[in-house]
mmCIF file with all atom_site columns, C-alpha atoms in Angstrom:
data_model
loop_
_atom_site.group_PDB
_atom_site.id
_atom_site.type_symbol
_atom_site.label_atom_id
_atom_site.label_alt_id
_atom_site.label_comp_id
_atom_site.label_asym_id
_atom_site.label_entity_id
_atom_site.label_seq_id
_atom_site.pdbx_PDB_ins_code
_atom_site.Cartn_x
_atom_site.Cartn_y
_atom_site.Cartn_z
_atom_site.occupancy
_atom_site.B_iso_or_equiv
_atom_site.pdbx_formal_charge
_atom_site.auth_seq_id
_atom_site.auth_comp_id
_atom_site.auth_asym_id
_atom_site.auth_atom_id
_atom_site.pdbx_PDB_model_num
ATOM 1   C CA . UNK A 1 1   ? 0.032   -0.106 0.215  1.00 46.00 ? 1   UNK A CA 1
ATOM 2   C CA . UNK A 1 2   ? 1.265   3.339  -1.218 1.00 49.00 ? 2   UNK A CA 1
ATOM 3   C CA . UNK A 1 3   ? 0.697   6.949  0.939  1.00 53.00 ? 3   UNK A CA 1
ATOM 4   C CA . UNK A 1 4   ? -0.930  8.542  -1.208 1.00 51.00 ? 4   UNK A CA 1
ATOM 5   C CA . UNK A 1 5   ? -3.855  5.488  -1.131 1.00 57.00 ? 5   UNK A CA 1
ATOM 6   C CA . UNK A 1 6   ? -6.700  6.878  0.445  1.00 61.00 ? 6   UNK A CA 1
ATOM 7   C CA . UNK A 1 7   ? -7.746  4.972  3.295  1.00 68.00 ? 7   UNK A CA 1
ATOM 8   C CA . UNK A 1 8   ? -11.341 4.798  4.433  1.00 72.00 ? 8   UNK A CA 1
ATOM 9   C CA . UNK A 1 9   ? -12.363 5.060  8.296  1.00 71.00 ? 9   UNK A CA 1
ATOM 10  C CA . UNK A 1 10  ? -13.622 1.520  8.999  1.00 72.00 ? 10  UNK A CA 1
ATOM 11  C CA . UNK A 1 11  ? -16.957 2.900  10.980 1.00 72.00 ? 11  UNK A CA 1
ATOM 12  C CA . UNK A 1 12  ? -19.876 3.245  9.109  1.00 72.00 ? 12  UNK A CA 1
ATOM 13  C CA . UNK A 1 13  ? -21.696 7.291  8.387  1.00 76.00 ? 13  UNK A CA 1
ATOM 14  C CA . UNK A 1 14  ? -24.155 7.727  11.976 1.00 78.00 ? 14  UNK A CA 1
ATOM 15  C CA . UNK A 1 15  ? -27.366 8.374  11.550 1.00 80.00 ? 15  UNK A CA 1
ATOM 16  C CA . UNK A 1 16  ? -28.788 11.627 10.524 1.00 81.00 ? 16  UNK A CA 1
ATOM 17  C CA . UNK A 1 17  ? -30.054 12.349 14.253 1.00 84.00 ? 17  UNK A CA 1
ATOM 18  C CA . UNK A 1 18  ? -26.355 12.254 15.100 1.00 84.00 ? 18  UNK A CA 1
ATOM 19  C CA . UNK A 1 19  ? -25.204 13.992 12.696 1.00 86.00 ? 19  UNK A CA 1
ATOM 20  C CA . UNK A 1 20  ? -26.249 16.949 14.479 1.00 88.00 ? 20  UNK A CA 1
ATOM 21  C CA . UNK A 1 21  ? -24.578 18.726 16.953 1.00 88.00 ? 21  UNK A CA 1
ATOM 22  C CA . UNK A 1 22  ? -27.110 19.674 19.435 1.00 93.00 ? 22  UNK A CA 1
ATOM 23  C CA . UNK A 1 23  ? -28.134 15.767 19.712 1.00 92.00 ? 23  UNK A CA 1
ATOM 24  C CA . UNK A 1 24  ? -24.901 14.799 19.796 1.00 93.00 ? 24  UNK A CA 1
ATOM 25  C CA . UNK A 1 25  ? -24.186 16.993 22.807 1.00 94.00 ? 25  UNK A CA 1
ATOM 26  C CA . UNK A 1 26  ? -27.601 15.725 24.874 1.00 95.00 ? 26  UNK A CA 1
ATOM 27  C CA . UNK A 1 27  ? -26.462 12.091 24.395 1.00 94.00 ? 27  UNK A CA 1
ATOM 28  C CA . UNK A 1 28  ? -23.298 13.321 25.464 1.00 95.00 ? 28  UNK A CA 1
ATOM 29  C CA . UNK A 1 29  ? -25.309 14.918 28.707 1.00 96.00 ? 29  UNK A CA 1
ATOM 30  C CA . UNK A 1 30  ? -27.129 12.363 29.619 1.00 96.00 ? 30  UNK A CA 1
ATOM 31  C CA . UNK A 1 31  ? -23.992 9.537  29.343 1.00 95.00 ? 31  UNK A CA 1
ATOM 32  C CA . UNK A 1 32  ? -22.269 11.656 31.796 1.00 94.00 ? 32  UNK A CA 1
ATOM 33  C CA . UNK A 1 33  ? -25.062 12.561 34.143 1.00 96.00 ? 33  UNK A CA 1
ATOM 34  C CA . UNK A 1 34  ? -25.233 8.567  33.892 1.00 96.00 ? 34  UNK A CA 1
ATOM 35  C CA . UNK A 1 35  ? -21.897 8.253  35.226 1.00 94.00 ? 35  UNK A CA 1
ATOM 36  C CA . UNK A 1 36  ? -22.234 10.809 37.460 1.00 93.00 ? 36  UNK A CA 1
ATOM 37  C CA . UNK A 1 37  ? -24.503 8.779  39.311 1.00 94.00 ? 37  UNK A CA 1
ATOM 38  C CA . UNK A 1 38  ? -22.750 5.695  39.196 1.00 93.00 ? 38  UNK A CA 1
ATOM 39  C CA . UNK A 1 39  ? -19.730 7.130  40.959 1.00 91.00 ? 39  UNK A CA 1
ATOM 40  C CA . UNK A 1 40  ? -22.396 9.418  43.843 1.00 92.00 ? 40  UNK A CA 1
ATOM 41  C CA . UNK A 1 41  ? -24.163 6.052  43.975 1.00 92.00 ? 41  UNK A CA 1
ATOM 42  C CA . UNK A 1 42  ? -20.750 3.900  44.604 1.00 88.00 ? 42  UNK A CA 1
ATOM 43  C CA . UNK A 1 43  ? -19.692 6.618  47.365 1.00 86.00 ? 43  UNK A CA 1
ATOM 44  C CA . UNK A 1 44  ? -23.421 6.504  48.456 1.00 89.00 ? 44  UNK A CA 1
ATOM 45  C CA . UNK A 1 45  ? -22.366 1.931  48.887 1.00 86.00 ? 45  UNK A CA 1
ATOM 46  C CA . UNK A 1 46  ? -25.138 1.222  46.652 1.00 86.00 ? 46  UNK A CA 1
ATOM 47  C CA . UNK A 1 47  ? -23.344 -0.562 43.937 1.00 82.00 ? 47  UNK A CA 1
ATOM 48  C CA . UNK A 1 48  ? -26.696 -2.453 42.778 1.00 88.00 ? 48  UNK A CA 1
ATOM 49  C CA . UNK A 1 49  ? -27.759 0.671  41.625 1.00 91.00 ? 49  UNK A CA 1
ATOM 50  C CA . UNK A 1 50  ? -24.112 2.429  40.548 1.00 90.00 ? 50  UNK A CA 1
ATOM 51  C CA . UNK A 1 51  ? -23.748 -0.616 38.200 1.00 91.00 ? 51  UNK A CA 1
ATOM 52  C CA . UNK A 1 52  ? -26.483 0.144  36.273 1.00 94.00 ? 52  UNK A CA 1
ATOM 53  C CA . UNK A 1 53  ? -26.274 3.459  35.238 1.00 94.00 ? 53  UNK A CA 1
ATOM 54  C CA . UNK A 1 54  ? -22.397 2.679  34.663 1.00 93.00 ? 54  UNK A CA 1
ATOM 55  C CA . UNK A 1 55  ? -23.776 -0.514 32.137 1.00 94.00 ? 55  UNK A CA 1
ATOM 56  C CA . UNK A 1 56  ? -25.700 2.528  30.299 1.00 96.00 ? 56  UNK A CA 1
ATOM 57  C CA . UNK A 1 57  ? -23.681 5.579  30.352 1.00 95.00 ? 57  UNK A CA 1
ATOM 58  C CA . UNK A 1 58  ? -20.634 2.735  28.709 1.00 94.00 ? 58  UNK A CA 1
ATOM 59  C CA . UNK A 1 59  ? -23.428 2.074  26.357 1.00 95.00 ? 59  UNK A CA 1
ATOM 60  C CA . UNK A 1 60  ? -24.201 5.091  25.919 1.00 95.00 ? 60  UNK A CA 1
ATOM 61  C CA . UNK A 1 61  ? -19.842 6.363  24.815 1.00 92.00 ? 61  UNK A CA 1
ATOM 62  C CA . UNK A 1 62  ? -20.149 3.252  22.336 1.00 92.00 ? 62  UNK A CA 1
ATOM 63  C CA . UNK A 1 63  ? -23.258 5.107  20.607 1.00 92.00 ? 63  UNK A CA 1
ATOM 64  C CA . UNK A 1 64  ? -20.651 8.058  21.012 1.00 92.00 ? 64  UNK A CA 1
ATOM 65  C CA . UNK A 1 65  ? -17.706 6.767  19.532 1.00 90.00 ? 65  UNK A CA 1
ATOM 66  C CA . UNK A 1 66  ? -19.888 5.826  16.576 1.00 88.00 ? 66  UNK A CA 1
ATOM 67  C CA . UNK A 1 67  ? -21.555 9.291  16.181 1.00 89.00 ? 67  UNK A CA 1
ATOM 68  C CA . UNK A 1 68  ? -17.947 10.470 15.844 1.00 88.00 ? 68  UNK A CA 1
ATOM 69  C CA . UNK A 1 69  ? -16.912 7.881  13.553 1.00 85.00 ? 69  UNK A CA 1
ATOM 70  C CA . UNK A 1 70  ? -14.236 6.724  16.486 1.00 85.00 ? 70  UNK A CA 1
ATOM 71  C CA . UNK A 1 71  ? -12.305 10.113 15.288 1.00 86.00 ? 71  UNK A CA 1
ATOM 72  C CA . UNK A 1 72  ? -10.674 9.894  19.227 1.00 86.00 ? 72  UNK A CA 1
ATOM 73  C CA . UNK A 1 73  ? -9.014  6.824  17.775 1.00 84.00 ? 73  UNK A CA 1
ATOM 74  C CA . UNK A 1 74  ? -8.298  7.257  14.102 1.00 84.00 ? 74  UNK A CA 1
ATOM 75  C CA . UNK A 1 75  ? -4.524  7.199  12.855 1.00 82.00 ? 75  UNK A CA 1
ATOM 76  C CA . UNK A 1 76  ? -4.121  10.219 10.430 1.00 80.00 ? 76  UNK A CA 1
ATOM 77  C CA . UNK A 1 77  ? -4.273  7.951  7.587  1.00 79.00 ? 77  UNK A CA 1
ATOM 78  C CA . UNK A 1 78  ? -8.009  8.424  8.007  1.00 80.00 ? 78  UNK A CA 1
ATOM 79  C CA . UNK A 1 79  ? -8.532  11.478 8.573  1.00 81.00 ? 79  UNK A CA 1
ATOM 80  C CA . UNK A 1 80  ? -7.755  15.260 7.011  1.00 84.00 ? 80  UNK A CA 1
ATOM 81  C CA . UNK A 1 81  ? -6.527  17.965 8.331  1.00 88.00 ? 81  UNK A CA 1
ATOM 82  C CA . UNK A 1 82  ? -9.477  18.779 10.112 1.00 87.00 ? 82  UNK A CA 1
ATOM 83  C CA . UNK A 1 83  ? -10.456 16.423 11.695 1.00 86.00 ? 83  UNK A CA 1
ATOM 84  C CA . UNK A 1 84  ? -7.448  15.592 13.051 1.00 88.00 ? 84  UNK A CA 1
ATOM 85  C CA . UNK A 1 85  ? -6.809  19.402 14.166 1.00 91.00 ? 85  UNK A CA 1
ATOM 86  C CA . UNK A 1 86  ? -10.261 18.333 16.513 1.00 89.00 ? 86  UNK A CA 1
ATOM 87  C CA . UNK A 1 87  ? -9.043  14.759 17.519 1.00 90.00 ? 87  UNK A CA 1
ATOM 88  C CA . UNK A 1 88  ? -5.841  16.694 18.761 1.00 92.00 ? 88  UNK A CA 1
ATOM 89  C CA . UNK A 1 89  ? -7.557  20.251 20.614 1.00 92.00 ? 89  UNK A CA 1
ATOM 90  C CA . UNK A 1 90  ? -9.733  17.213 22.257 1.00 92.00 ? 90  UNK A CA 1
ATOM 91  C CA . UNK A 1 91  ? -6.918  15.473 23.317 1.00 92.00 ? 91  UNK A CA 1
ATOM 92  C CA . UNK A 1 92  ? -5.193  18.324 25.257 1.00 93.00 ? 92  UNK A CA 1
ATOM 93  C CA . UNK A 1 93  ? -8.719  19.512 26.889 1.00 94.00 ? 93  UNK A CA 1
ATOM 94  C CA . UNK A 1 94  ? -9.532  15.894 27.720 1.00 93.00 ? 94  UNK A CA 1
ATOM 95  C CA . UNK A 1 95  ? -5.323  15.457 29.237 1.00 93.00 ? 95  UNK A CA 1
ATOM 96  C CA . UNK A 1 96  ? -6.100  18.943 31.479 1.00 94.00 ? 96  UNK A CA 1
ATOM 97  C CA . UNK A 1 97  ? -8.989  17.865 32.711 1.00 91.00 ? 97  UNK A CA 1
ATOM 98  C CA . UNK A 1 98  ? -7.947  14.228 33.377 1.00 90.00 ? 98  UNK A CA 1
ATOM 99  C CA . UNK A 1 99  ? -4.841  15.888 35.225 1.00 92.00 ? 99  UNK A CA 1
ATOM 100 C CA . UNK A 1 100 ? -7.035  17.946 37.483 1.00 91.00 ? 100 UNK A CA 1
ATOM 101 C CA . UNK A 1 101 ? -9.828  14.667 38.216 1.00 86.00 ? 101 UNK A CA 1
ATOM 102 C CA . UNK A 1 102 ? -6.507  12.571 38.953 1.00 87.00 ? 102 UNK A CA 1
ATOM 103 C CA . UNK A 1 103 ? -5.329  15.116 41.008 1.00 91.00 ? 103 UNK A CA 1
ATOM 104 C CA . UNK A 1 104 ? -8.121  15.880 43.282 1.00 89.00 ? 104 UNK A CA 1
ATOM 105 C CA . UNK A 1 105 ? -8.163  11.679 43.539 1.00 84.00 ? 105 UNK A CA 1
ATOM 106 C CA . UNK A 1 106 ? -4.821  12.079 44.229 1.00 86.00 ? 106 UNK A CA 1
ATOM 107 C CA . UNK A 1 107 ? -5.589  14.755 47.014 1.00 88.00 ? 107 UNK A CA 1
ATOM 108 C CA . UNK A 1 108 ? -8.335  13.010 48.764 1.00 84.00 ? 108 UNK A CA 1
ATOM 109 C CA . UNK A 1 109 ? -6.208  9.958  49.213 1.00 79.00 ? 109 UNK A CA 1
ATOM 110 C CA . UNK A 1 110 ? -3.333  11.814 51.303 1.00 82.00 ? 110 UNK A CA 1
ATOM 111 C CA . UNK A 1 111 ? -5.820  13.685 53.263 1.00 82.00 ? 111 UNK A CA 1
ATOM 112 C CA . UNK A 1 112 ? -8.122  10.820 54.385 1.00 77.00 ? 112 UNK A CA 1
ATOM 113 C CA . UNK A 1 113 ? -4.067  8.725  54.793 1.00 75.00 ? 113 UNK A CA 1
ATOM 114 C CA . UNK A 1 114 ? -3.037  11.857 57.064 1.00 80.00 ? 114 UNK A CA 1
ATOM 115 C CA . UNK A 1 115 ? -6.733  11.364 58.780 1.00 78.00 ? 115 UNK A CA 1
ATOM 116 C CA . UNK A 1 116 ? -6.501  7.889  59.693 1.00 72.00 ? 116 UNK A CA 1
ATOM 117 C CA . UNK A 1 117 ? -4.661  6.295  62.748 1.00 73.00 ? 117 UNK A CA 1
ATOM 118 C CA . UNK A 1 118 ? -1.338  4.431  61.800 1.00 71.00 ? 118 UNK A CA 1
ATOM 119 C CA . UNK A 1 119 ? -2.431  1.489  63.335 1.00 72.00 ? 119 UNK A CA 1
ATOM 120 C CA . UNK A 1 120 ? -4.999  0.720  61.783 1.00 70.00 ? 120 UNK A CA 1
ATOM 121 C CA . UNK A 1 121 ? -4.581  -0.723 58.476 1.00 67.00 ? 121 UNK A CA 1
ATOM 122 C CA . UNK A 1 122 ? -5.979  1.890  55.672 1.00 63.00 ? 122 UNK A CA 1
ATOM 123 C CA . UNK A 1 123 ? -7.952  -0.485 53.092 1.00 63.00 ? 123 UNK A CA 1
ATOM 124 C CA . UNK A 1 124 ? -8.269  -4.758 53.097 1.00 60.00 ? 124 UNK A CA 1
ATOM 125 C CA . UNK A 1 125 ? -7.895  -6.444 50.241 1.00 58.00 ? 125 UNK A CA 1
ATOM 126 C CA . UNK A 1 126 ? -11.598 -7.287 50.715 1.00 64.00 ? 126 UNK A CA 1
ATOM 127 C CA . UNK A 1 127 ? -12.415 -3.748 50.145 1.00 72.00 ? 127 UNK A CA 1
ATOM 128 C CA . UNK A 1 128 ? -10.714 -3.665 46.534 1.00 73.00 ? 128 UNK A CA 1
ATOM 129 C CA . UNK A 1 129 ? -13.311 -6.353 45.625 1.00 77.00 ? 129 UNK A CA 1
ATOM 130 C CA . UNK A 1 130 ? -16.309 -4.527 46.654 1.00 81.00 ? 130 UNK A CA 1
ATOM 131 C CA . UNK A 1 131 ? -18.665 -3.887 44.086 1.00 84.00 ? 131 UNK A CA 1
ATOM 132 C CA . UNK A 1 132 ? -18.473 -0.124 45.263 1.00 84.00 ? 132 UNK A CA 1
ATOM 133 C CA . UNK A 1 133 ? -14.903 -0.056 44.487 1.00 83.00 ? 133 UNK A CA 1
ATOM 134 C CA . UNK A 1 134 ? -15.119 -1.404 41.711 1.00 85.00 ? 134 UNK A CA 1
ATOM 135 C CA . UNK A 1 135 ? -18.033 0.675  40.385 1.00 88.00 ? 135 UNK A CA 1
ATOM 136 C CA . UNK A 1 136 ? -15.715 3.649  41.198 1.00 86.00 ? 136 UNK A CA 1
ATOM 137 C CA . UNK A 1 137 ? -12.252 2.386  39.691 1.00 87.00 ? 137 UNK A CA 1
ATOM 138 C CA . UNK A 1 138 ? -14.303 1.553  36.694 1.00 90.00 ? 138 UNK A CA 1
ATOM 139 C CA . UNK A 1 139 ? -15.800 4.852  36.353 1.00 89.00 ? 139 UNK A CA 1
ATOM 140 C CA . UNK A 1 140 ? -12.859 6.971  36.404 1.00 87.00 ? 140 UNK A CA 1
ATOM 141 C CA . UNK A 1 141 ? -11.488 4.526  33.356 1.00 89.00 ? 141 UNK A CA 1
ATOM 142 C CA . UNK A 1 142 ? -14.731 5.049  31.919 1.00 90.00 ? 142 UNK A CA 1
ATOM 143 C CA . UNK A 1 143 ? -14.110 9.498  32.098 1.00 89.00 ? 143 UNK A CA 1
ATOM 144 C CA . UNK A 1 144 ? -10.370 9.334  30.804 1.00 89.00 ? 144 UNK A CA 1
ATOM 145 C CA . UNK A 1 145 ? -11.201 6.679  27.941 1.00 89.00 ? 145 UNK A CA 1
ATOM 146 C CA . UNK A 1 146 ? -14.453 8.039  26.794 1.00 91.00 ? 146 UNK A CA 1
ATOM 147 C CA . UNK A 1 147 ? -13.568 11.603 27.680 1.00 92.00 ? 147 UNK A CA 1
ATOM 148 C CA . UNK A 1 148 ? -12.360 12.348 23.919 1.00 93.00 ? 148 UNK A CA 1
ATOM 149 C CA . UNK A 1 149 ? -14.609 11.183 22.237 1.00 92.00 ? 149 UNK A CA 1
ATOM 150 C CA . UNK A 1 150 ? -16.841 13.037 24.402 1.00 92.00 ? 150 UNK A CA 1
ATOM 151 C CA . UNK A 1 151 ? -15.248 16.070 23.549 1.00 93.00 ? 151 UNK A CA 1
ATOM 152 C CA . UNK A 1 152 ? -15.109 16.167 19.902 1.00 91.00 ? 152 UNK A CA 1
ATOM 153 C CA . UNK A 1 153 ? -19.017 14.834 19.964 1.00 91.00 ? 153 UNK A CA 1
ATOM 154 C CA . UNK A 1 154 ? -19.892 17.973 21.763 1.00 92.00 ? 154 UNK A CA 1
ATOM 155 C CA . UNK A 1 155 ? -17.256 20.194 19.863 1.00 90.00 ? 155 UNK A CA 1
ATOM 156 C CA . UNK A 1 156 ? -17.791 19.044 16.386 1.00 88.00 ? 156 UNK A CA 1
ATOM 157 C CA . UNK A 1 157 ? -20.165 20.734 14.190 1.00 85.00 ? 157 UNK A CA 1
ATOM 158 C CA . UNK A 1 158 ? -22.760 19.157 11.977 1.00 84.00 ? 158 UNK A CA 1
ATOM 159 C CA . UNK A 1 159 ? -22.470 17.092 9.252  1.00 74.00 ? 159 UNK A CA 1
ATOM 160 C CA . UNK A 1 160 ? -22.657 19.354 5.884  1.00 65.00 ? 160 UNK A CA 1
ATOM 161 C CA . UNK A 1 161 ? -24.630 16.387 3.267  1.00 60.00 ? 161 UNK A CA 1
ATOM 162 C CA . UNK A 1 162 ? -24.454 12.798 2.785  1.00 53.00 ? 162 UNK A CA 1
ATOM 163 C CA . UNK A 1 163 ? -21.287 12.832 0.495  1.00 47.00 ? 163 UNK A CA 1
ATOM 164 C CA . UNK A 1 164 ? -18.912 14.658 2.785  1.00 49.00 ? 164 UNK A CA 1
ATOM 165 C CA . UNK A 1 165 ? -19.636 11.521 5.084  1.00 49.00 ? 165 UNK A CA 1
ATOM 166 C CA . UNK A 1 166 ? -18.818 9.079  2.732  1.00 51.00 ? 166 UNK A CA 1
ATOM 167 C CA . UNK A 1 167 ? -15.988 10.062 2.387  1.00 49.00 ? 167 UNK A CA 1
#
């Protein structure tokens, strides 16, 4: 394969409602609400409610991947300059948001550890395998993995027409 050959995006053109920025933004907001609900419910020790919220958020995240034609994970060979600029911009924003999220988690953990009695164990192995702990860990992973796609879905303008999306 030579460099000048066109490689097409293997993701299909999204259905018409997902080509509209407003609809992608609504889908992104709903997905985020379910993800935040999963985290809040995990902290409230309601893992049996947090797990379905996390699953709904993950399914909506997959729909967003199709709505953006997996642009956040695409290579330079299948994207044009505008798409590359949008992808790179979304990754830069996601990087700084995740730096804040992870900084808050690390800072909160240190604050928690400072207040702990040194003679007591901080976290038992059985605590790690609780449903609430697992939902929290997977929720943070979902934020990390899905944030660039959510930003692209939020920032990308409406598709102009079907012929542009077919390329």
